[in-house]
Short mmCIF file of C-alpha atoms in Angstrom, two decimals:
data_model
loop_
_atom_site.label_atom_id
_atom_site.label_comp_id
_atom_site.label_asym_id
_atom_site.label_seq_id
_atom_site.Cartn_x
_atom_site.Cartn_y
_atom_site.Cartn_z
CA MET E 8 -54.38 43.18 44.17
CA ARG E 9 -55.45 41.57 47.02
CA VAL E 10 -55.52 43.44 50.26
CA VAL E 11 -56.26 41.50 53.20
CA LEU E 12 -57.31 43.25 56.73
CA VAL E 13 -56.34 40.62 59.21
CA THR E 14 -57.99 42.25 61.55
CA ALA E 15 -60.99 42.21 60.01
CA CYS E 16 -60.94 38.37 58.90
CA VAL E 17 -60.53 38.11 62.61
CA VAL E 18 -63.71 39.82 63.51
CA VAL E 19 -65.59 37.35 60.56
CA VAL E 20 -64.09 34.23 62.61
CA ALA E 21 -65.00 35.43 65.84
CA ALA E 22 -68.46 36.31 64.42
CA VAL E 23 -68.80 32.64 63.87
CA ALA E 24 -69.60 32.34 67.15
CA ALA E 25 -72.98 34.43 66.43
CA GLY E 26 -74.82 30.64 66.69
CA ALA E 27 -73.52 29.89 69.85
CA ALA E 28 -74.34 33.41 71.52
CA LEU E 29 -78.11 32.87 70.10
CA GLY E 30 -77.80 29.48 71.51
CA VAL E 31 -77.23 31.11 74.74
CA PHE E 32 -79.33 34.36 75.06
CA GLY E 33 -82.50 32.80 73.74
CA GLY E 34 -82.16 34.98 70.95
CA GLY E 35 -84.03 37.62 73.24
CA ASP E 36 -82.59 38.25 76.00
CA ASP E 37 -80.07 41.19 75.48
CA ASP E 38 -78.27 41.24 78.73
CA PRO E 39 -74.72 40.47 78.76
CA GLU E 40 -74.71 38.85 82.27
CA ALA E 41 -77.23 36.36 81.73
CA LYS E 42 -76.13 33.27 83.14
CA ALA E 43 -74.55 30.40 80.93
CA PRO E 44 -76.95 27.22 80.78
CA SER E 45 -73.76 25.30 81.77
CA GLY E 46 -69.74 25.35 81.89
CA PRO E 47 -67.57 26.06 79.00
CA PRO E 48 -65.96 22.70 77.67
CA ALA E 49 -62.56 24.33 78.71
CA THR E 50 -60.66 27.88 80.19
CA THR E 51 -58.38 30.13 79.45
CA GLN E 52 -57.55 33.20 81.55
CA VAL E 53 -56.95 36.52 81.01
CA LYS E 54 -53.58 37.80 79.90
CA ARG E 55 -51.82 41.26 79.96
CA THR E 56 -49.41 40.97 76.72
CA THR E 57 -48.01 42.74 73.33
CA LEU E 58 -50.49 42.23 70.17
CA THR E 59 -49.75 43.20 66.68
CA SER E 60 -52.20 43.33 64.20
CA SER E 61 -51.06 43.18 60.50
CA GLN E 62 -51.92 43.72 57.14
CA ALA E 63 -51.89 41.03 54.63
CA LEU E 64 -50.85 41.30 50.83
CA ASP E 65 -50.03 39.06 47.83
CA GLY E 66 -46.36 39.07 46.88
CA GLN E 67 -44.58 37.33 44.44
CA LEU E 68 -40.92 35.21 44.62
CA GLY E 69 -38.69 35.07 42.26
CA TYR E 70 -35.10 36.81 41.51
CA GLY E 71 -36.82 40.55 41.13
CA ASP E 72 -36.62 42.51 37.81
CA THR E 73 -35.25 41.79 34.83
CA VAL E 74 -32.63 43.84 33.00
CA ALA E 75 -31.92 43.70 29.35
CA VAL E 76 -28.25 43.53 27.96
CA GLN E 77 -27.92 45.19 24.93
CA ALA E 78 -25.54 44.86 21.78
CA PRO E 79 -23.45 48.47 21.60
CA ALA E 80 -24.79 50.43 18.44
CA GLY E 81 -22.01 51.27 15.90
CA SER E 82 -19.03 51.90 17.75
CA GLY E 83 -20.56 53.01 21.12
CA SER E 84 -22.33 51.44 23.76
CA ALA E 85 -25.64 50.46 24.58
CA GLN E 86 -27.15 50.62 28.37
CA SER E 87 -30.14 49.34 30.02
CA GLY E 88 -30.90 49.26 33.51
CA GLN E 89 -27.91 47.97 35.32
CA ALA E 90 -26.34 46.44 32.73
CA GLN E 91 -23.86 47.60 29.37
CA GLY E 92 -23.24 45.05 26.41
CA GLY E 93 -20.27 44.65 24.48
CA GLY E 94 -19.30 42.84 21.41
CA GLY E 95 -15.96 45.22 20.06
CA ALA E 96 -17.45 47.47 17.61
CA GLY E 97 -20.82 46.49 17.88
CA ALA E 98 -20.99 44.28 14.80
CA GLY E 99 -19.98 40.48 14.69
CA ILE E 100 -21.76 37.03 14.99
CA VAL E 101 -23.02 35.35 18.18
CA THR E 102 -20.17 32.11 18.66
CA TRP E 103 -21.66 31.46 22.39
CA MET E 104 -24.82 31.72 24.50
CA PRO E 105 -25.38 30.75 28.20
CA SER E 106 -28.52 28.95 29.26
CA ASP E 107 -31.63 30.40 30.63
CA GLY E 108 -31.29 29.91 34.46
CA ASP E 109 -27.26 30.22 34.52
CA THR E 110 -25.43 32.74 37.03
CA VAL E 111 -22.69 34.32 35.62
CA THR E 112 -19.94 35.97 38.17
CA ARG E 113 -17.20 38.46 37.22
CA GLY E 114 -14.52 37.50 34.56
CA LYS E 115 -17.10 34.64 33.12
CA PRO E 116 -18.17 35.55 29.64
CA VAL E 117 -21.93 37.10 29.04
CA TYR E 118 -22.04 35.93 25.50
CA LYS E 119 -19.53 35.71 22.90
CA VAL E 120 -19.16 37.49 19.65
CA ASN E 121 -16.93 36.41 16.37
CA GLN E 122 -15.23 33.37 19.10
CA GLN E 123 -14.29 36.24 21.27
CA SER E 124 -15.71 36.24 25.21
CA VAL E 125 -17.29 39.60 26.42
CA PRO E 126 -17.02 39.27 30.14
CA LEU E 127 -19.11 40.43 33.29
CA LEU E 128 -17.30 42.81 35.37
CA TYR E 129 -18.86 44.25 38.52
CA GLY E 130 -19.45 48.06 38.93
CA SER E 131 -21.55 50.71 38.76
CA VAL E 132 -20.05 52.67 35.76
CA PRO E 133 -20.55 51.46 32.30
CA LEU E 134 -17.67 51.38 29.86
CA TYR E 135 -18.79 54.09 28.00
CA ARG E 136 -15.44 54.49 25.76
CA THR E 137 -11.93 53.85 25.02
CA LEU E 138 -9.80 53.59 28.59
CA LYS E 139 -6.10 53.46 27.53
CA PRO E 140 -2.78 55.06 29.20
CA GLY E 141 -3.48 58.96 29.98
CA VAL E 142 -7.20 58.36 30.62
CA SER E 143 -9.18 59.21 34.18
CA GLY E 144 -11.88 58.42 36.19
CA SER E 145 -14.06 56.67 37.71
CA ASP E 146 -14.60 54.10 34.67
CA VAL E 147 -10.73 53.56 35.00
CA LYS E 148 -10.97 52.68 38.79
CA MET E 149 -14.09 50.51 38.34
CA LEU E 150 -11.34 48.35 35.97
CA GLU E 151 -8.50 48.01 37.96
CA LYS E 152 -10.54 47.03 41.15
CA ASN E 153 -11.94 44.27 38.52
CA LEU E 154 -8.42 43.42 37.42
CA LYS E 155 -7.25 42.51 40.70
CA ALA E 156 -10.24 41.12 41.90
CA LEU E 157 -9.58 38.46 39.02
CA GLY E 158 -5.97 37.86 40.24
CA TYR E 159 -4.06 40.79 37.66
CA ASP E 160 -1.61 42.80 39.81
CA GLY E 161 1.67 45.07 38.69
CA PHE E 162 -0.91 48.64 38.88
CA THR E 163 -2.09 50.89 41.89
CA VAL E 164 -6.10 50.87 41.65
CA ASP E 165 -6.72 54.72 41.34
CA ASP E 166 -8.44 56.70 39.02
CA ASP E 167 -5.09 56.76 36.31
CA TYR E 168 -5.21 54.72 33.50
CA THR E 169 -0.92 54.06 33.52
CA SER E 170 1.45 51.83 31.38
CA ASP E 171 0.85 49.53 34.18
CA THR E 172 -2.31 49.21 33.98
CA ALA E 173 -1.66 48.74 30.27
CA ALA E 174 0.27 45.75 30.74
CA ALA E 175 -2.42 44.14 33.61
CA VAL E 176 -5.06 44.50 30.33
CA GLU E 177 -2.83 42.75 28.31
CA GLU E 178 -2.24 39.62 30.34
CA TRP E 179 -5.67 39.97 30.75
CA GLN E 180 -6.79 39.85 26.88
CA ASP E 181 -4.32 36.98 26.50
CA ASP E 182 -6.26 34.92 28.86
CA LEU E 183 -9.77 36.06 27.22
CA GLY E 184 -8.02 34.76 23.69
CA ARG E 185 -8.49 38.69 22.38
CA THR E 186 -5.60 40.79 20.84
CA GLU E 187 -3.68 41.69 23.23
CA THR E 188 -3.68 45.89 22.76
CA GLY E 189 -3.41 47.11 26.02
CA GLN E 190 -6.73 49.54 25.78
CA VAL E 191 -10.25 48.60 26.72
CA THR E 192 -13.27 49.56 24.30
CA ALA E 193 -16.62 50.33 25.18
CA GLY E 194 -18.09 46.76 24.08
CA ASP E 195 -15.24 44.68 25.07
CA ALA E 196 -17.37 43.46 28.30
CA VAL E 197 -20.24 43.97 30.07
CA VAL E 198 -20.83 45.90 33.42
CA ALA E 199 -23.42 45.06 36.45
CA SER E 200 -23.81 45.38 40.16
CA GLY E 201 -22.96 41.39 40.84
CA ALA E 202 -23.19 38.27 39.72
CA ARG E 203 -26.25 37.68 37.42
CA ARG E 204 -28.74 34.89 36.78
CA VAL E 205 -29.63 34.79 33.23
CA ALA E 206 -33.84 34.86 32.54
CA LYS E 207 -33.65 34.64 28.92
CA ALA E 208 -31.26 34.51 25.94
CA GLU E 209 -32.66 36.68 23.35
CA LEU E 210 -30.03 36.13 20.42
CA ALA E 211 -28.82 31.98 19.51
CA VAL E 212 -25.94 31.39 18.22
CA GLY E 213 -25.56 32.83 14.68
CA ASP E 214 -27.52 35.60 14.92
CA SER E 215 -25.95 39.10 14.09
CA LEU E 216 -24.93 40.80 17.27
CA THR E 217 -27.90 43.57 17.66
CA GLY E 218 -30.50 44.75 20.18
CA ASP E 219 -31.39 42.96 23.18
CA VAL E 220 -28.74 40.12 23.82
CA LEU E 221 -30.11 38.68 26.81
CA THR E 222 -32.48 39.41 29.60
CA TRP E 223 -31.14 38.64 33.86
CA THR E 224 -31.11 39.22 37.12
CA GLY E 225 -30.21 39.21 40.54
CA THR E 226 -29.18 35.58 41.58
CA ASP E 227 -31.07 35.70 45.12
CA ARG E 228 -34.39 34.71 45.60
CA VAL E 229 -36.48 37.63 46.60
CA ILE E 230 -40.43 38.68 47.40
CA SER E 231 -41.94 41.32 45.36
CA VAL E 232 -44.96 43.28 46.49
CA ASP E 233 -46.44 46.39 45.07
CA LEU E 234 -48.11 47.98 48.31
CA PRO E 235 -50.84 50.57 47.61
CA VAL E 236 -49.71 53.68 48.91
CA GLN E 237 -52.11 53.96 51.60
CA TYR E 238 -50.51 51.45 53.44
CA ALA E 239 -46.95 52.50 52.31
CA ASP E 240 -46.01 53.70 56.12
CA LEU E 241 -45.81 49.77 56.85
CA ALA E 242 -43.38 48.62 55.07
CA LYS E 243 -39.44 49.86 56.86
CA LYS E 244 -36.18 49.24 55.13
CA GLY E 245 -35.23 46.28 58.07
CA GLY E 246 -38.31 45.54 58.89
CA LYS E 247 -39.51 42.01 59.30
CA SER E 248 -42.80 40.27 57.35
CA THR E 249 -44.36 37.01 57.90
CA VAL E 250 -44.22 35.31 54.15
CA THR E 251 -46.54 32.22 53.64
CA LEU E 252 -45.47 29.90 50.93
CA PRO E 253 -47.67 27.95 48.76
CA ASP E 254 -47.45 24.98 51.07
CA ASN E 255 -48.29 27.57 53.81
CA THR E 256 -45.32 27.25 55.56
CA THR E 257 -43.95 30.76 57.21
CA VAL E 258 -40.83 32.15 56.81
CA THR E 259 -39.52 35.63 58.09
CA ALA E 260 -38.26 38.23 55.52
CA VAL E 261 -36.59 41.28 56.02
CA VAL E 262 -37.47 44.51 53.69
CA THR E 263 -34.42 45.28 51.86
CA GLU E 264 -35.54 48.05 48.67
CA ILE E 265 -38.92 50.54 48.89
CA GLY E 266 -38.82 51.95 45.21
CA THR E 267 -40.32 54.74 43.94
CA PRO E 268 -44.59 55.29 44.13
CA THR E 269 -46.35 54.55 40.63
CA SER E 270 -49.49 54.17 39.13
CA SER E 271 -50.68 51.91 36.83
CA GLY E 272 -53.17 54.45 35.66
CA ASP E 273 -50.13 56.59 34.73
CA SER E 274 -51.06 55.52 31.42
CA ALA E 275 -54.65 55.14 30.89
CA GLY E 276 -55.09 58.50 29.96
CA GLY E 277 -55.80 60.48 33.11
CA GLY E 278 -59.19 61.60 33.75
CA GLN E 279 -61.22 61.25 36.70
CA ASP E 280 -60.60 57.28 37.20
CA GLN E 281 -57.40 58.52 38.10
CA GLN E 282 -58.56 60.03 41.63
CA ASP E 283 -59.71 58.32 44.52
CA SER E 284 -63.22 59.23 46.38
CA SER E 285 -61.28 61.93 48.44
CA GLY E 286 -59.85 63.32 45.06
CA SER E 287 -56.66 63.12 46.79
CA GLY E 288 -54.57 60.85 43.66
CA SER E 289 -54.27 57.93 42.10
CA SER E 290 -56.69 55.25 43.68
CA ASN E 291 -54.16 52.80 41.78
CA ALA E 292 -50.85 54.34 43.18
CA THR E 293 -48.51 51.36 44.50
CA VAL E 294 -44.74 51.40 46.21
CA PRO E 295 -43.02 48.90 44.99
CA VAL E 296 -40.89 46.94 47.96
CA GLU E 297 -38.43 44.38 47.62
CA LEU E 298 -38.13 41.92 50.63
CA LYS E 299 -35.56 38.93 50.98
CA VAL E 300 -35.28 35.87 53.35
CA GLN E 301 -31.76 35.58 55.03
CA ASP E 302 -32.02 31.64 55.07
CA ALA E 303 -32.65 30.95 51.01
CA LYS E 304 -33.31 27.11 52.43
CA LYS E 305 -36.51 27.94 53.87
CA LEU E 306 -37.85 28.90 50.79
CA GLY E 307 -37.40 25.32 49.36
CA ALA E 308 -37.58 24.52 45.89
CA TYR E 309 -39.55 27.77 44.82
CA GLN E 310 -38.05 29.45 42.26
CA ALA E 311 -41.53 31.51 41.25
CA ALA E 312 -44.28 31.63 42.97
CA SER E 313 -47.05 33.68 44.86
CA VAL E 314 -47.06 34.19 48.10
CA SER E 315 -48.67 36.45 50.77
CA VAL E 316 -46.49 38.85 53.14
CA GLU E 317 -48.04 40.13 56.06
CA PHE E 318 -46.85 43.61 57.51
CA ALA E 319 -47.31 44.74 61.37
CA ALA E 320 -49.74 47.13 60.66
CA GLU E 321 -50.28 47.94 64.91
CA THR E 322 -48.24 47.20 67.92
CA ARG E 323 -50.15 47.77 71.41
CA ALA E 324 -48.34 46.74 74.81
CA ASN E 325 -49.83 45.93 78.02
CA VAL E 326 -52.93 45.03 77.23
CA LEU E 327 -55.25 42.05 78.50
CA ALA E 328 -56.28 39.93 75.73
CA VAL E 329 -58.14 36.72 75.37
CA PRO E 330 -58.24 34.14 72.63
CA ILE E 331 -60.56 34.94 69.54
CA SER E 332 -62.31 31.78 70.02
CA ALA E 333 -63.48 33.24 73.65
CA LEU E 334 -65.90 35.54 71.80
CA PHE E 335 -69.32 35.36 72.02
CA ALA E 336 -71.40 37.40 69.70
CA LEU E 337 -74.06 38.93 71.25
CA PRO E 338 -77.58 38.99 69.51
CA GLY E 339 -78.11 42.82 69.50
CA GLY E 340 -74.32 43.71 68.70
CA GLY E 341 -70.85 43.50 70.17
CA TYR E 342 -69.22 40.70 72.25
CA ALA E 343 -69.16 39.04 75.37
CA VAL E 344 -66.76 36.37 77.46
CA GLU E 345 -68.37 33.74 79.40
CA VAL E 346 -66.50 34.43 82.88
CA VAL E 347 -65.89 31.16 84.90
CA THR E 348 -66.16 31.33 88.83
CA GLY E 349 -65.73 28.19 90.73
CA SER E 350 -68.39 26.02 89.39
CA THR E 351 -70.43 28.79 87.87
CA SER E 352 -70.50 30.91 84.67
CA GLU E 353 -71.51 33.85 83.00
CA TYR E 354 -71.42 36.44 80.28
CA ARG E 355 -70.04 39.81 80.42
CA LYS E 356 -69.84 42.19 77.47
CA VAL E 357 -66.25 43.51 76.45
CA GLN E 358 -64.72 45.95 73.96
CA LEU E 359 -62.44 44.67 71.54
CA GLY E 360 -59.59 46.36 70.43
CA THR E 361 -56.51 45.08 68.60
CA PHE E 362 -56.42 41.68 66.83
CA GLY E 363 -53.24 39.83 66.32
CA ASN E 364 -51.37 36.34 67.41
CA GLY E 365 -54.60 34.52 67.78
CA MET E 366 -55.40 36.96 70.42
CA VAL E 367 -57.75 40.03 70.88
CA GLU E 368 -57.54 43.16 73.24
CA VAL E 369 -60.61 43.43 75.77
CA SER E 370 -61.75 45.69 78.31
CA GLY E 371 -65.04 45.70 80.25
CA SER E 372 -66.44 45.16 83.73
CA GLY E 373 -64.63 42.92 85.98
CA ILE E 374 -62.04 41.55 83.28
CA THR E 375 -58.62 41.85 84.81
CA GLU E 376 -55.79 40.00 84.15
CA GLY E 377 -56.09 36.37 85.45
CA THR E 378 -60.11 36.35 85.17
CA VAL E 379 -61.08 32.73 83.51
CA VAL E 380 -62.76 32.69 80.47
CA GLY E 381 -64.37 29.54 78.23
CA VAL E 382 -63.16 28.85 75.45
CA PRO E 383 -63.79 25.90 72.77
CA LYS E 384 -61.53 22.66 73.18
#
């Protein structure tokens, strides 16, 4: 994990001015208010503004975590993550598979077994039993919602599987080329929370339907970050972050999901390596964070890429600030700015505060809003 404290980087940038300062102060004059030998090449004014510092971390652009769709075991069903797969009685030969990268939507086949389509239904309750007249439950309501969305009617969307539901199911089965039983078994469809993008087909046409059929993801590109727990408070649901793409363009992303802290040391056998220097827990613990860019077009053609994500760390309002380039490193430590008055200038020592937006908070004797200071051209 690469963690970059932007403020630290900024200080390093500012320290580059040390060479200039040594030349100005002659390397032996610790008086920060020594007269400058000549005026600066350009000037700017001390501004009153709001500064936001940030923390930059590595992230990955992609389609999110992959989930396996499994073939049902025997006459039951198999479930993995968001999806539950089908295939009648759990036996048969695969006769069609989607291609990697394909998008599967409601009602469309996830795969075919024995020439029968196993379609996708949207929901959170998997098909785990046979649905038929007389049964009731949230899985019945899920099925009826999908039938209604697919254009079938003549029934009431509720928890009860009635003869009207069975009639709609028979019509659906006819359209799928299935035997019209009016019943839905655990292996007749795959349930997921929405449209899915196929990551990898694990089986090929001609294979026996068993094990993992395929893996898939969501259809939207997202940015995933494993946030070290010490920075967990930087991520807030709905909060905005700046994402830098491989071509150095930037886009704004919104935090959509914050997961449960995990540790890469959990499976390492325990021991002292899992304690940080303070003994307060695993130094490898991270919080999975997912962000989404509202306008996906701004991500260009990138399907998968390493990116940098900046989280706002601190915001200070109503502070005096100058461009970072206005700072000069003093030989004895600390920083100064070149204050310009008329045709003369002098260096005045300043205390630094928050860095952000290419600016730095400053305070010191004679430093007020509107004070003119020197900057490079």
